[in-house]
Amino acid sequence: GESVGLHLPTLSVQEGDNSIINCAYSNSASDYFIWYKQESGKGPQFIIDIRSNMDKRQGQRVTVLLNKTVKHLSLQIAATQPGDSAVYFCAETSREYGNKLVFGAGTILRVKS
Amino acid sequence: EPEVTQTPSHQVTQMGQEVILRCVPISNHLYFYWYRQILGQKVEFLVSFYNNEISEKSEIFDDQFSVERPDGSNFTLKIRSTKLEDSAMYFCASSLRGVSTDTQYFGPGTRLTVL
């Protein structure tokens, strides 16, 4: 039968503005977190990762923040561009999960020109 | 830059038929995975594979599913008798090692439609 799809939260930003995408993760034992970007019809593309012994990591135009106290992860994109429009997923993994990734629900980012 | 490739990009099949989805992982990677994504839903883990053996599988990965590395480059997912609810995007991924902190790289996916 039909599966009921999730209604993904949507973030709309103006080109050039900064974007912040949030994720609440489920397992306090998770030790590695990844942000993936998924464009329409494509597979998840690695953006940035962070280990649980860190609270911030920066890449090119992207920053990931980890707050283990409240099990919260965020992805900040500086100077958002139209090419950043996609669905963004956080994923977590831990020794408890073995080597499988557990994905969050995703957030749609729409960049207005 | 090396990447994971998958074929076909779209597979349409009749319910009850067998399908084989193919993947070529990144060449020096040792761990391989299949995930699926039902339209509008989360990406879900199916199975991981190392050294010609399944290392972990989810509840979704029942007896209708099997995986194989038939040669040095391909990694396949077989669904023996497809059901309507198997319709989804199927993603192959690979990682250099199998530790939890190792990045998994995903292929573009195969869209499976079961009629």
mmCIF file of C-alpha atoms in Angstrom:
data_model
loop_
_atom_site.group_PDB
_atom_site.id
_atom_site.type_symbol
_atom_site.label_atom_id
_atom_site.label_comp_id
_atom_site.label_asym_id
_atom_site.label_seq_id
_atom_site.Cartn_x
_atom_site.Cartn_y
_atom_site.Cartn_z
ATOM 1 C CA GLY A 1 0.000 0.000 0.000
ATOM 2 C CA GLU A 2 0.894 3.663 -0.028
ATOM 3 C CA SER A 3 3.375 4.889 2.529
ATOM 4 C CA VAL A 4 2.605 8.184 4.156
ATOM 5 C CA GLY A 5 5.477 10.526 3.464
ATOM 6 C CA LEU A 6 6.995 12.786 6.015
ATOM 7 C CA HIS A 7 6.230 16.494 5.773
ATOM 8 C CA LEU A 8 9.745 17.825 5.788
ATOM 9 C CA PRO A 9 10.387 21.207 7.365
ATOM 10 C CA THR A 10 11.343 23.817 4.803
ATOM 11 C CA LEU A 11 13.773 26.666 5.219
ATOM 12 C CA SER A 12 13.557 29.455 2.660
ATOM 13 C CA VAL A 13 16.407 31.933 2.547
ATOM 14 C CA GLN A 14 17.450 34.765 0.300
ATOM 15 C CA GLU A 15 20.559 34.246 -1.776
ATOM 16 C CA GLY A 16 23.544 35.602 0.124
ATOM 17 C CA ASP A 17 22.004 35.130 3.568
ATOM 18 C CA ASN A 18 23.230 32.585 6.070
ATOM 19 C CA SER A 19 21.250 29.386 6.627
ATOM 20 C CA ILE A 20 20.961 27.344 9.789
ATOM 21 C CA ILE A 21 19.543 23.844 9.588
ATOM 22 C CA ASN A 22 18.839 21.980 12.801
ATOM 23 C CA CYS A 23 18.665 18.334 13.731
ATOM 24 C CA ALA A 24 17.786 16.545 16.942
ATOM 25 C CA TYR A 25 19.467 13.178 17.204
ATOM 26 C CA SER A 26 18.227 10.245 19.177
ATOM 27 C CA ASN A 27 21.096 8.348 20.749
ATOM 28 C CA SER A 28 23.236 9.879 23.462
ATOM 29 C CA ALA A 29 25.835 7.197 22.738
ATOM 30 C CA SER A 30 26.316 8.344 19.133
ATOM 31 C CA ASP A 31 29.901 9.312 18.522
ATOM 32 C CA TYR A 32 29.957 10.488 14.933
ATOM 33 C CA PHE A 33 27.637 12.807 13.058
ATOM 34 C CA ILE A 34 27.449 13.678 9.408
ATOM 35 C CA TRP A 35 25.536 16.151 7.317
ATOM 36 C CA TYR A 36 24.493 15.009 3.883
ATOM 37 C CA LYS A 37 23.013 17.044 1.048
ATOM 38 C CA GLN A 38 20.579 15.377 -1.315
ATOM 39 C CA GLU A 39 19.610 17.026 -4.561
ATOM 40 C CA SER A 40 16.566 15.866 -6.449
ATOM 41 C CA GLY A 41 17.089 12.431 -7.996
ATOM 42 C CA LYS A 42 20.574 12.007 -6.540
ATOM 43 C CA GLY A 43 22.180 10.174 -3.664
ATOM 44 C CA PRO A 44 23.214 11.748 -0.356
ATOM 45 C CA GLN A 45 26.384 13.764 -0.754
ATOM 46 C CA PHE A 46 28.766 14.160 2.192
ATOM 47 C CA ILE A 47 29.112 17.752 3.378
ATOM 48 C CA ILE A 48 30.815 17.751 6.749
ATOM 49 C CA ASP A 49 31.219 15.553 9.788
ATOM 50 C CA ILE A 50 31.983 15.935 13.462
ATOM 51 C CA ARG A 51 33.025 13.571 16.187
ATOM 52 C CA SER A 52 31.436 13.589 19.609
ATOM 53 C CA ASN A 53 34.596 14.898 21.269
ATOM 54 C CA MET A 54 34.187 18.185 19.392
ATOM 55 C CA ASP A 55 31.512 20.856 19.525
ATOM 56 C CA LYS A 56 32.327 22.765 16.359
ATOM 57 C CA ARG A 57 33.899 22.051 13.028
ATOM 58 C CA GLN A 58 34.293 24.338 10.046
ATOM 59 C CA GLY A 59 34.560 23.617 6.384
ATOM 60 C CA GLN A 60 34.334 25.747 3.310
ATOM 61 C CA ARG A 61 31.243 27.925 3.856
ATOM 62 C CA VAL A 62 29.804 25.336 6.252
ATOM 63 C CA THR A 63 30.024 24.921 10.003
ATOM 64 C CA VAL A 64 28.624 22.115 12.098
ATOM 65 C CA LEU A 65 27.813 22.636 15.759
ATOM 66 C CA LEU A 66 27.198 19.810 18.191
ATOM 67 C CA ASN A 67 25.449 20.194 21.533
ATOM 68 C CA LYS A 68 25.579 16.852 23.272
ATOM 69 C CA THR A 69 23.722 18.118 26.331
ATOM 70 C CA VAL A 70 20.506 18.543 24.368
ATOM 71 C CA LYS A 71 21.388 16.106 21.546
ATOM 72 C CA HIS A 72 21.284 18.810 18.923
ATOM 73 C CA LEU A 73 23.238 19.256 15.733
ATOM 74 C CA SER A 74 23.169 22.233 13.415
ATOM 75 C CA LEU A 75 24.552 23.043 9.993
ATOM 76 C CA GLN A 76 25.348 26.622 9.156
ATOM 77 C CA ILE A 77 25.812 27.616 5.539
ATOM 78 C CA ALA A 78 27.372 31.010 4.940
ATOM 79 C CA ALA A 79 26.366 33.173 1.971
ATOM 80 C CA THR A 80 23.798 30.679 0.731
ATOM 81 C CA GLN A 81 23.732 30.169 -3.020
ATOM 82 C CA PRO A 82 21.034 28.782 -5.355
ATOM 83 C CA GLY A 83 23.136 25.626 -5.749
ATOM 84 C CA ASP A 84 22.670 24.965 -2.039
ATOM 85 C CA SER A 85 18.967 24.238 -2.608
ATOM 86 C CA ALA A 86 18.471 20.607 -1.609
ATOM 87 C CA VAL A 87 17.280 18.359 1.209
ATOM 88 C CA TYR A 88 19.744 18.210 4.091
ATOM 89 C CA PHE A 89 19.954 15.164 6.327
ATOM 90 C CA CYS A 90 21.839 14.673 9.521
ATOM 91 C CA ALA A 91 23.005 11.155 10.261
ATOM 92 C CA GLU A 92 24.444 9.597 13.368
ATOM 93 C CA THR A 93 26.329 6.465 14.149
ATOM 94 C CA SER A 94 27.843 4.825 17.172
ATOM 95 C CA ARG A 95 29.534 1.671 18.267
ATOM 96 C CA GLU A 96 26.090 0.575 19.439
ATOM 97 C CA TYR A 97 24.793 0.886 15.857
ATOM 98 C CA GLY A 98 27.819 -0.831 14.405
ATOM 99 C CA ASN A 99 28.726 0.899 11.185
ATOM 100 C CA LYS A 100 25.244 1.746 9.972
ATOM 101 C CA LEU A 101 24.070 5.319 9.607
ATOM 102 C CA VAL A 102 20.814 6.415 11.213
ATOM 103 C CA PHE A 103 19.361 9.299 9.262
ATOM 104 C CA GLY A 104 17.182 12.115 10.473
ATOM 105 C CA ALA A 105 14.045 13.231 8.688
ATOM 106 C CA GLY A 106 15.632 15.949 6.565
ATOM 107 C CA THR A 107 15.092 19.648 5.951
ATOM 108 C CA ILE A 108 14.344 21.229 2.592
ATOM 109 C CA LEU A 109 16.452 24.315 1.896
ATOM 110 C CA ARG A 110 15.104 26.684 -0.751
ATOM 111 C CA VAL A 111 17.269 29.562 -1.851
ATOM 112 C CA LYS A 112 15.496 32.520 -3.429
ATOM 113 C CA SER A 113 17.388 34.601 -5.951
ATOM 114 C CA GLU B 1 37.401 12.108 -7.743
ATOM 115 C CA PRO B 2 36.398 8.461 -7.265
ATOM 116 C CA GLU B 3 32.699 7.848 -6.821
ATOM 117 C CA VAL B 4 30.206 5.073 -6.258
ATOM 118 C CA THR B 5 28.230 4.183 -9.378
ATOM 119 C CA GLN B 6 24.935 2.333 -9.657
ATOM 120 C CA THR B 7 22.977 0.730 -12.479
ATOM 121 C CA PRO B 8 20.309 0.940 -13.660
ATOM 122 C CA SER B 9 19.163 4.407 -12.694
ATOM 123 C CA HIS B 10 15.545 3.304 -12.936
ATOM 124 C CA GLN B 11 14.101 -0.213 -12.838
ATOM 125 C CA VAL B 12 10.450 -1.005 -13.405
ATOM 126 C CA THR B 13 9.267 -4.503 -12.590
ATOM 127 C CA GLN B 14 6.124 -6.491 -12.030
ATOM 128 C CA MET B 15 5.216 -7.649 -8.547
ATOM 129 C CA GLY B 16 6.686 -11.079 -7.853
ATOM 130 C CA GLN B 17 9.610 -10.663 -10.238
ATOM 131 C CA GLU B 18 13.240 -10.803 -9.217
ATOM 132 C CA VAL B 19 15.421 -7.731 -9.576
ATOM 133 C CA ILE B 20 19.155 -7.233 -9.245
ATOM 134 C CA LEU B 21 20.500 -3.788 -8.492
ATOM 135 C CA ARG B 22 24.145 -3.205 -9.242
ATOM 136 C CA CYS B 23 26.778 -1.037 -7.641
ATOM 137 C CA VAL B 24 30.454 -0.387 -8.190
ATOM 138 C CA PRO B 25 31.931 0.897 -4.904
ATOM 139 C CA ILE B 26 34.976 3.128 -4.700
ATOM 140 C CA SER B 27 37.874 0.903 -5.665
ATOM 141 C CA ASN B 28 39.954 0.854 -2.467
ATOM 142 C CA HIS B 29 36.975 0.691 -0.128
ATOM 143 C CA LEU B 30 36.391 -2.464 1.853
ATOM 144 C CA TYR B 31 32.936 -1.962 3.347
ATOM 145 C CA PHE B 32 29.766 -1.803 1.339
ATOM 146 C CA TYR B 33 26.224 -0.888 2.220
ATOM 147 C CA TRP B 34 22.718 -0.760 0.852
ATOM 148 C CA TYR B 35 20.188 1.788 2.019
ATOM 149 C CA ARG B 36 16.745 2.563 0.726
ATOM 150 C CA GLN B 37 14.537 5.629 0.713
ATOM 151 C CA ILE B 38 10.807 5.346 0.186
ATOM 152 C CA LEU B 39 9.483 8.474 -1.487
ATOM 153 C CA GLY B 40 9.325 11.361 0.975
ATOM 154 C CA GLN B 41 10.785 9.348 3.846
ATOM 155 C CA LYS B 42 14.091 8.920 5.610
ATOM 156 C CA VAL B 43 17.015 7.007 4.241
ATOM 157 C CA GLU B 44 16.989 3.594 5.952
ATOM 158 C CA PHE B 45 19.831 1.134 6.431
ATOM 159 C CA LEU B 46 19.403 -2.296 4.874
ATOM 160 C CA VAL B 47 22.685 -4.162 5.085
ATOM 161 C CA SER B 48 26.442 -3.844 5.416
ATOM 162 C CA PHE B 49 28.970 -6.192 3.844
ATOM 163 C CA TYR B 50 32.624 -6.889 4.422
ATOM 164 C CA ASN B 51 34.988 -9.620 3.358
ATOM 165 C CA ASN B 52 32.247 -11.426 1.427
ATOM 166 C CA GLU B 53 29.963 -11.601 4.393
ATOM 167 C CA ILE B 54 27.039 -9.648 5.746
ATOM 168 C CA SER B 55 28.262 -7.814 8.823
ATOM 169 C CA GLU B 56 24.961 -6.286 9.828
ATOM 170 C CA LYS B 57 21.405 -6.173 8.533
ATOM 171 C CA SER B 58 18.189 -4.432 9.478
ATOM 172 C CA GLU B 59 14.730 -5.859 10.030
ATOM 173 C CA ILE B 60 13.818 -4.731 6.514
ATOM 174 C CA PHE B 61 16.439 -7.060 5.053
ATOM 175 C CA ASP B 62 14.425 -10.272 5.179
ATOM 176 C CA ASP B 63 14.807 -13.532 3.264
ATOM 177 C CA GLN B 64 13.673 -11.870 0.048
ATOM 178 C CA PHE B 65 16.867 -9.819 -0.022
ATOM 179 C CA SER B 66 20.383 -10.972 -0.678
ATOM 180 C CA VAL B 67 23.696 -9.308 -1.440
ATOM 181 C CA GLU B 68 26.704 -10.513 -3.315
ATOM 182 C CA ARG B 69 30.096 -9.381 -4.486
ATOM 183 C CA PRO B 70 30.319 -11.495 -7.630
ATOM 184 C CA ASP B 71 33.704 -10.143 -8.701
ATOM 185 C CA GLY B 72 36.316 -7.652 -7.600
ATOM 186 C CA SER B 73 34.340 -4.577 -8.481
ATOM 187 C CA ASN B 74 30.578 -5.152 -8.364
ATOM 188 C CA PHE B 75 28.286 -5.315 -5.357
ATOM 189 C CA THR B 76 24.708 -6.397 -5.961
ATOM 190 C CA LEU B 77 21.392 -6.355 -4.152
ATOM 191 C CA LYS B 78 18.860 -8.967 -5.214
ATOM 192 C CA ILE B 79 15.206 -8.882 -4.328
ATOM 193 C CA ARG B 80 13.846 -12.332 -4.997
ATOM 194 C CA SER B 81 10.124 -11.658 -5.324
ATOM 195 C CA THR B 82 9.319 -7.983 -5.380
ATOM 196 C CA LYS B 83 6.356 -6.474 -3.567
ATOM 197 C CA LEU B 84 4.648 -3.160 -4.138
ATOM 198 C CA GLU B 85 6.168 -1.820 -0.919
ATOM 199 C CA ASP B 86 9.675 -2.459 -2.251
ATOM 200 C CA SER B 87 9.220 0.568 -4.506
ATOM 201 C CA ALA B 88 11.891 3.017 -3.354
ATOM 202 C CA MET B 89 15.244 4.548 -4.179
ATOM 203 C CA TYR B 90 18.021 2.131 -3.359
ATOM 204 C CA PHE B 91 21.397 3.602 -2.536
ATOM 205 C CA CYS B 92 24.690 1.808 -2.428
ATOM 206 C CA ALA B 93 27.456 3.237 -0.269
ATOM 207 C CA SER B 94 31.026 2.315 0.520
ATOM 208 C CA SER B 95 33.622 3.215 3.110
ATOM 209 C CA LEU B 96 37.314 2.595 3.415
ATOM 210 C CA ARG B 97 36.914 0.894 6.763
ATOM 211 C CA GLY B 98 33.927 -0.246 8.789
ATOM 212 C CA VAL B 99 34.428 1.798 11.903
ATOM 213 C CA SER B 100 31.581 4.054 12.981
ATOM 214 C CA THR B 101 33.641 7.198 12.324
ATOM 215 C CA ASP B 102 34.438 6.344 8.724
ATOM 216 C CA THR B 103 32.685 8.375 6.043
ATOM 217 C CA GLN B 104 30.288 6.498 3.810
ATOM 218 C CA TYR B 105 30.044 7.686 0.226
ATOM 219 C CA PHE B 106 26.785 7.173 -1.601
ATOM 220 C CA GLY B 107 25.979 6.370 -5.181
ATOM 221 C CA PRO B 108 23.278 8.169 -7.192
ATOM 222 C CA GLY B 109 20.702 5.484 -6.490
ATOM 223 C CA THR B 110 18.418 3.166 -8.430
ATOM 224 C CA ARG B 111 14.759 4.040 -8.489
ATOM 225 C CA LEU B 112 12.815 0.765 -8.244
ATOM 226 C CA THR B 113 9.172 0.846 -9.245
ATOM 227 C CA VAL B 114 7.121 -2.282 -8.590
ATOM 228 C CA LEU B 115 3.825 -2.453 -10.453
#
